mmCIF file of C-alpha atoms and ligand atoms in Angstrom:
data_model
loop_
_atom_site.group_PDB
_atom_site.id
_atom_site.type_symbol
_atom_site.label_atom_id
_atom_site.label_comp_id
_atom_site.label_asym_id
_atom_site.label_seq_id
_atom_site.Cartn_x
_atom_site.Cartn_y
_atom_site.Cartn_z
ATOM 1 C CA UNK U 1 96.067 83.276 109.991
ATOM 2 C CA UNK U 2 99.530 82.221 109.004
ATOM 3 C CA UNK U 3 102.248 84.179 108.228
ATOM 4 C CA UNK U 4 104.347 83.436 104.243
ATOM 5 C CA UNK U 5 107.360 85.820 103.934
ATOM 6 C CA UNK U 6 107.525 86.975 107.720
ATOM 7 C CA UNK U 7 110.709 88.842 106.758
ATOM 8 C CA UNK U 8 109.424 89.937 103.204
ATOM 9 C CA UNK U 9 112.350 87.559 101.879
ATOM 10 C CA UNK U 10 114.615 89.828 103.297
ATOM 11 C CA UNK U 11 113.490 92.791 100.282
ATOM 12 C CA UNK U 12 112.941 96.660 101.245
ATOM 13 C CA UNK U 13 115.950 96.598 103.407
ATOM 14 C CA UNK U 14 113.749 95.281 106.591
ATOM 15 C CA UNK U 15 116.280 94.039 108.466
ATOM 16 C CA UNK U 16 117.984 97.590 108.425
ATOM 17 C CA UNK U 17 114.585 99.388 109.338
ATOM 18 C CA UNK U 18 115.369 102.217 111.835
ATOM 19 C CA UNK U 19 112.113 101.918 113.512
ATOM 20 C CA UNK U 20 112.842 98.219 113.761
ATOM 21 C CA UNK U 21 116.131 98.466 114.923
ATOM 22 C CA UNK U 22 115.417 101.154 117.726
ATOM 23 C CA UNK U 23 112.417 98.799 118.845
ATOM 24 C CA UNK U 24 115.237 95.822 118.852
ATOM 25 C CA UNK U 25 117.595 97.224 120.724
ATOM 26 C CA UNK U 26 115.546 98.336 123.428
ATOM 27 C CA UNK U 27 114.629 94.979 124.062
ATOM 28 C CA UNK U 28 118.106 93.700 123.647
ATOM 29 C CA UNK U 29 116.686 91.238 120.488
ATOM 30 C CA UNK U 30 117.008 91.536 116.753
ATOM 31 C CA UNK U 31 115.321 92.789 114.183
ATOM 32 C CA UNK U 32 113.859 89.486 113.284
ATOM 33 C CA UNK U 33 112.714 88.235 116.389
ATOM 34 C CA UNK U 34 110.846 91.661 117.154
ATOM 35 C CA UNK U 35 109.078 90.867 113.759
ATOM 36 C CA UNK U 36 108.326 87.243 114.522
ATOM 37 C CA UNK U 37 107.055 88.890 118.066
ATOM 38 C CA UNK U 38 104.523 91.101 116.694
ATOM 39 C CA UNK U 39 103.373 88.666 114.377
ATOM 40 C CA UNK U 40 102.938 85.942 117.281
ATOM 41 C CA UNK U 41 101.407 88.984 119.337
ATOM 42 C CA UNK U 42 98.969 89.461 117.748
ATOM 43 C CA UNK U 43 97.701 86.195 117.153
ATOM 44 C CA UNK U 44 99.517 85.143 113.339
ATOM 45 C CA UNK U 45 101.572 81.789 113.053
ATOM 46 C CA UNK U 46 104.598 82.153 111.297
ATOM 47 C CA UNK U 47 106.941 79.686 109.314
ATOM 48 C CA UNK U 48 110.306 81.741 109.268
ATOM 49 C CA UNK U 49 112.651 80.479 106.837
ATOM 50 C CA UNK U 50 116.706 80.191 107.506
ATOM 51 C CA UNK U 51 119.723 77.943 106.171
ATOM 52 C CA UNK U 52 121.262 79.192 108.851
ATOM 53 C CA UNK U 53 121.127 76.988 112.799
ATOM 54 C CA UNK U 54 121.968 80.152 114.721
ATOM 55 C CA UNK U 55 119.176 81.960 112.943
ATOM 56 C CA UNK U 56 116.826 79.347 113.516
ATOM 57 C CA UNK U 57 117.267 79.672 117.467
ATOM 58 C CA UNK U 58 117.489 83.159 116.801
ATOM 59 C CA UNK U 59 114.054 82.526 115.208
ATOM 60 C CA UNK U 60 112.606 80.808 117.638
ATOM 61 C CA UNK U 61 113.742 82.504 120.848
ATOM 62 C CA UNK U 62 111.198 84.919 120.724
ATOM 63 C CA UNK U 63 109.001 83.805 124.030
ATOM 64 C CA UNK U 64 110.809 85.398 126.666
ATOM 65 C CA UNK U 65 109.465 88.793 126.141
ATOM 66 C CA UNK U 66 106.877 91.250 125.334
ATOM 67 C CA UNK U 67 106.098 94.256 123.152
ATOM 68 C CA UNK U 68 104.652 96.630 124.636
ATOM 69 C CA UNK U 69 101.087 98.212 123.053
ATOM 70 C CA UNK U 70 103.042 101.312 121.908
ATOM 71 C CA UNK U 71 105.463 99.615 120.101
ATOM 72 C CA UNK U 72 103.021 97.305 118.638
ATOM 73 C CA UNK U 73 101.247 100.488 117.125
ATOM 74 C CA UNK U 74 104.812 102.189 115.539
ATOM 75 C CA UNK U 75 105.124 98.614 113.954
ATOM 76 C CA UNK U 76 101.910 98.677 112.550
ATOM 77 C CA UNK U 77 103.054 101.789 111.338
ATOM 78 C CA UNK U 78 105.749 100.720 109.206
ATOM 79 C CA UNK U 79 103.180 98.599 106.930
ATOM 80 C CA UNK U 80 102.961 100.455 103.287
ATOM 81 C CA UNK U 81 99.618 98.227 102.369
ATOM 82 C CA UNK U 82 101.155 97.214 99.498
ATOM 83 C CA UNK U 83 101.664 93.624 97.959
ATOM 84 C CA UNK U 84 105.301 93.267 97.370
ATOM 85 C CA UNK U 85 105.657 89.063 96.610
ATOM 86 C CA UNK U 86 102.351 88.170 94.951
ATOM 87 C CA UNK U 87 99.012 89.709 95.299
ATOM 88 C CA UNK U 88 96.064 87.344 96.766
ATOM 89 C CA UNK U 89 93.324 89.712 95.100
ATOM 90 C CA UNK U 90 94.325 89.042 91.735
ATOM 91 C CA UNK U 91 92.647 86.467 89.396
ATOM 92 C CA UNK U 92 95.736 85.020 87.981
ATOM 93 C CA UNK U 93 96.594 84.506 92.238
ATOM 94 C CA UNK U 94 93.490 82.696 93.072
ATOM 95 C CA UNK U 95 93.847 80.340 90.468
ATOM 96 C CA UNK U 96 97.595 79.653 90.798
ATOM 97 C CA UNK U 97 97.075 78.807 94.859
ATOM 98 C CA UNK U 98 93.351 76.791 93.859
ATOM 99 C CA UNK U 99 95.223 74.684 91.568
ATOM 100 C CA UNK U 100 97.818 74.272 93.858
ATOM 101 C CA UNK U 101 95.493 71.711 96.489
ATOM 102 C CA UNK U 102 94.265 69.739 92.969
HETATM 103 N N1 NAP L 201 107.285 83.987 100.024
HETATM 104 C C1 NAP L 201 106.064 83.512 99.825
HETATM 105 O O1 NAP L 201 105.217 84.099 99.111
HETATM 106 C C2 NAP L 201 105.627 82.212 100.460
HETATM 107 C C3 NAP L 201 104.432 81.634 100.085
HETATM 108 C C4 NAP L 201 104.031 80.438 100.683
HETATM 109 C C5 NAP L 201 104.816 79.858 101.646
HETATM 110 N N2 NAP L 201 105.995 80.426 102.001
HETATM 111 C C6 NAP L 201 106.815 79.766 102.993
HETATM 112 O O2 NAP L 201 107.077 80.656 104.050
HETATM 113 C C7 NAP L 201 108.356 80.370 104.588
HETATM 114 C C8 NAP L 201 109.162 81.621 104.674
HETATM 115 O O3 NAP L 201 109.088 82.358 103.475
HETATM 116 P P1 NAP L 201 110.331 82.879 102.629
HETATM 117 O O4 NAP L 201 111.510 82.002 102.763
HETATM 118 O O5 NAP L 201 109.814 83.140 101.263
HETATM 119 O O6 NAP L 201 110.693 84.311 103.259
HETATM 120 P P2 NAP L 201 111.100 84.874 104.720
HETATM 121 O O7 NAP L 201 111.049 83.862 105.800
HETATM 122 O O8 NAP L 201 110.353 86.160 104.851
HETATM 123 O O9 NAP L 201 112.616 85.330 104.473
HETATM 124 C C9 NAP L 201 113.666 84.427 104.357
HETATM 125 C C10 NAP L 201 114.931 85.285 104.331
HETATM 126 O O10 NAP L 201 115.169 85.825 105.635
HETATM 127 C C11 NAP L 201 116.499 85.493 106.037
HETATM 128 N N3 NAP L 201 116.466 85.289 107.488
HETATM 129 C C12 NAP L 201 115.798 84.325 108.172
HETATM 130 N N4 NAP L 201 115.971 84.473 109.494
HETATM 131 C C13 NAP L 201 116.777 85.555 109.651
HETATM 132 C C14 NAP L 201 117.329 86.229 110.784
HETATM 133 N N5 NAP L 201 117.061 85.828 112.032
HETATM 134 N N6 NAP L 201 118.100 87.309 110.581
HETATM 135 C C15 NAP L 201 118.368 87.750 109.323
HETATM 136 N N7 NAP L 201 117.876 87.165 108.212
HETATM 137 C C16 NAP L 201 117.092 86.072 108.380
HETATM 138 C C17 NAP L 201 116.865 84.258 105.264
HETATM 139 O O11 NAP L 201 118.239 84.201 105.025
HETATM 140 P P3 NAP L 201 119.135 82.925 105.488
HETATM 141 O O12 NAP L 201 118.477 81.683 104.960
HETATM 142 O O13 NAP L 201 120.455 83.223 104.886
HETATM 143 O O14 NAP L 201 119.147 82.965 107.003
HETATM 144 C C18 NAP L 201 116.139 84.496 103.930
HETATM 145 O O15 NAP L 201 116.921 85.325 103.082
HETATM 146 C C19 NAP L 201 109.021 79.336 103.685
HETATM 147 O O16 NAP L 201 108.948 78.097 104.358
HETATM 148 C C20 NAP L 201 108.172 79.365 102.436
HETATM 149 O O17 NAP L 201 108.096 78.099 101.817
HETATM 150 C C21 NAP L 201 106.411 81.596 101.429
#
């Protein structure tokens, strides 16, 4: 499983979520790194994508700690099951990402 969008491309405010931001701080981390974390957690690869060379340590500094099973769970939590960029059970979807490899 690999990760496209890890930060939604930055839409629905997720960099200000509270629940994200109490989690952060706790840890002493940011926002992005404790989503990057629960991605790697639980098993996802992810391809973050910055212009930015302090985000991309930022990015990638995300090995020195843990989340906890609780905070994994309010996380999970957040998560409206709703496709927001493009949705992979559509038709028109399938066929743009199939053509895509020809
Ligand atoms: N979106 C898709 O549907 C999709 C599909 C296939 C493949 N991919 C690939 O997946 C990778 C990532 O996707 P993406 O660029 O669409 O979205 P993304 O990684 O979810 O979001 C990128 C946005 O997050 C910001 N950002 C990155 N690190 C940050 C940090 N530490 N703190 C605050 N903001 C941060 C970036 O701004 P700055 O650049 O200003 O830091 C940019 O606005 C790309 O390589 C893309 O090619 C995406």
């Amino acid at each position: 499983m690999q990760s496209w969008a890890s930060f939604a491309e930055g839409q629905n405010g997720i960099f200000d979520n509270e629940i994200l931001k109490t989690i952060a701080s706790k840890y002493n981390k940011s926002v992005a790194q404790v989503i990057l974390r629960w991605l790697i957690q639980r098993g996802i690869a992810v391809i973050p994508k910055t212009l930015s060379k302090e985000r991309m340590i930022e990015n990638i500094s995300v090995f020195d700690f843990a989340l906890v099973s609780s905070d994994m769970e309010k996380i999970a939590e957040i998560g409206k099951n709703e496709f927001i960029i493009c949705n992979h059970r559509e038709l028109e979807t399938i066929n743009f990402l199939l053509n895509l490899a020809k």
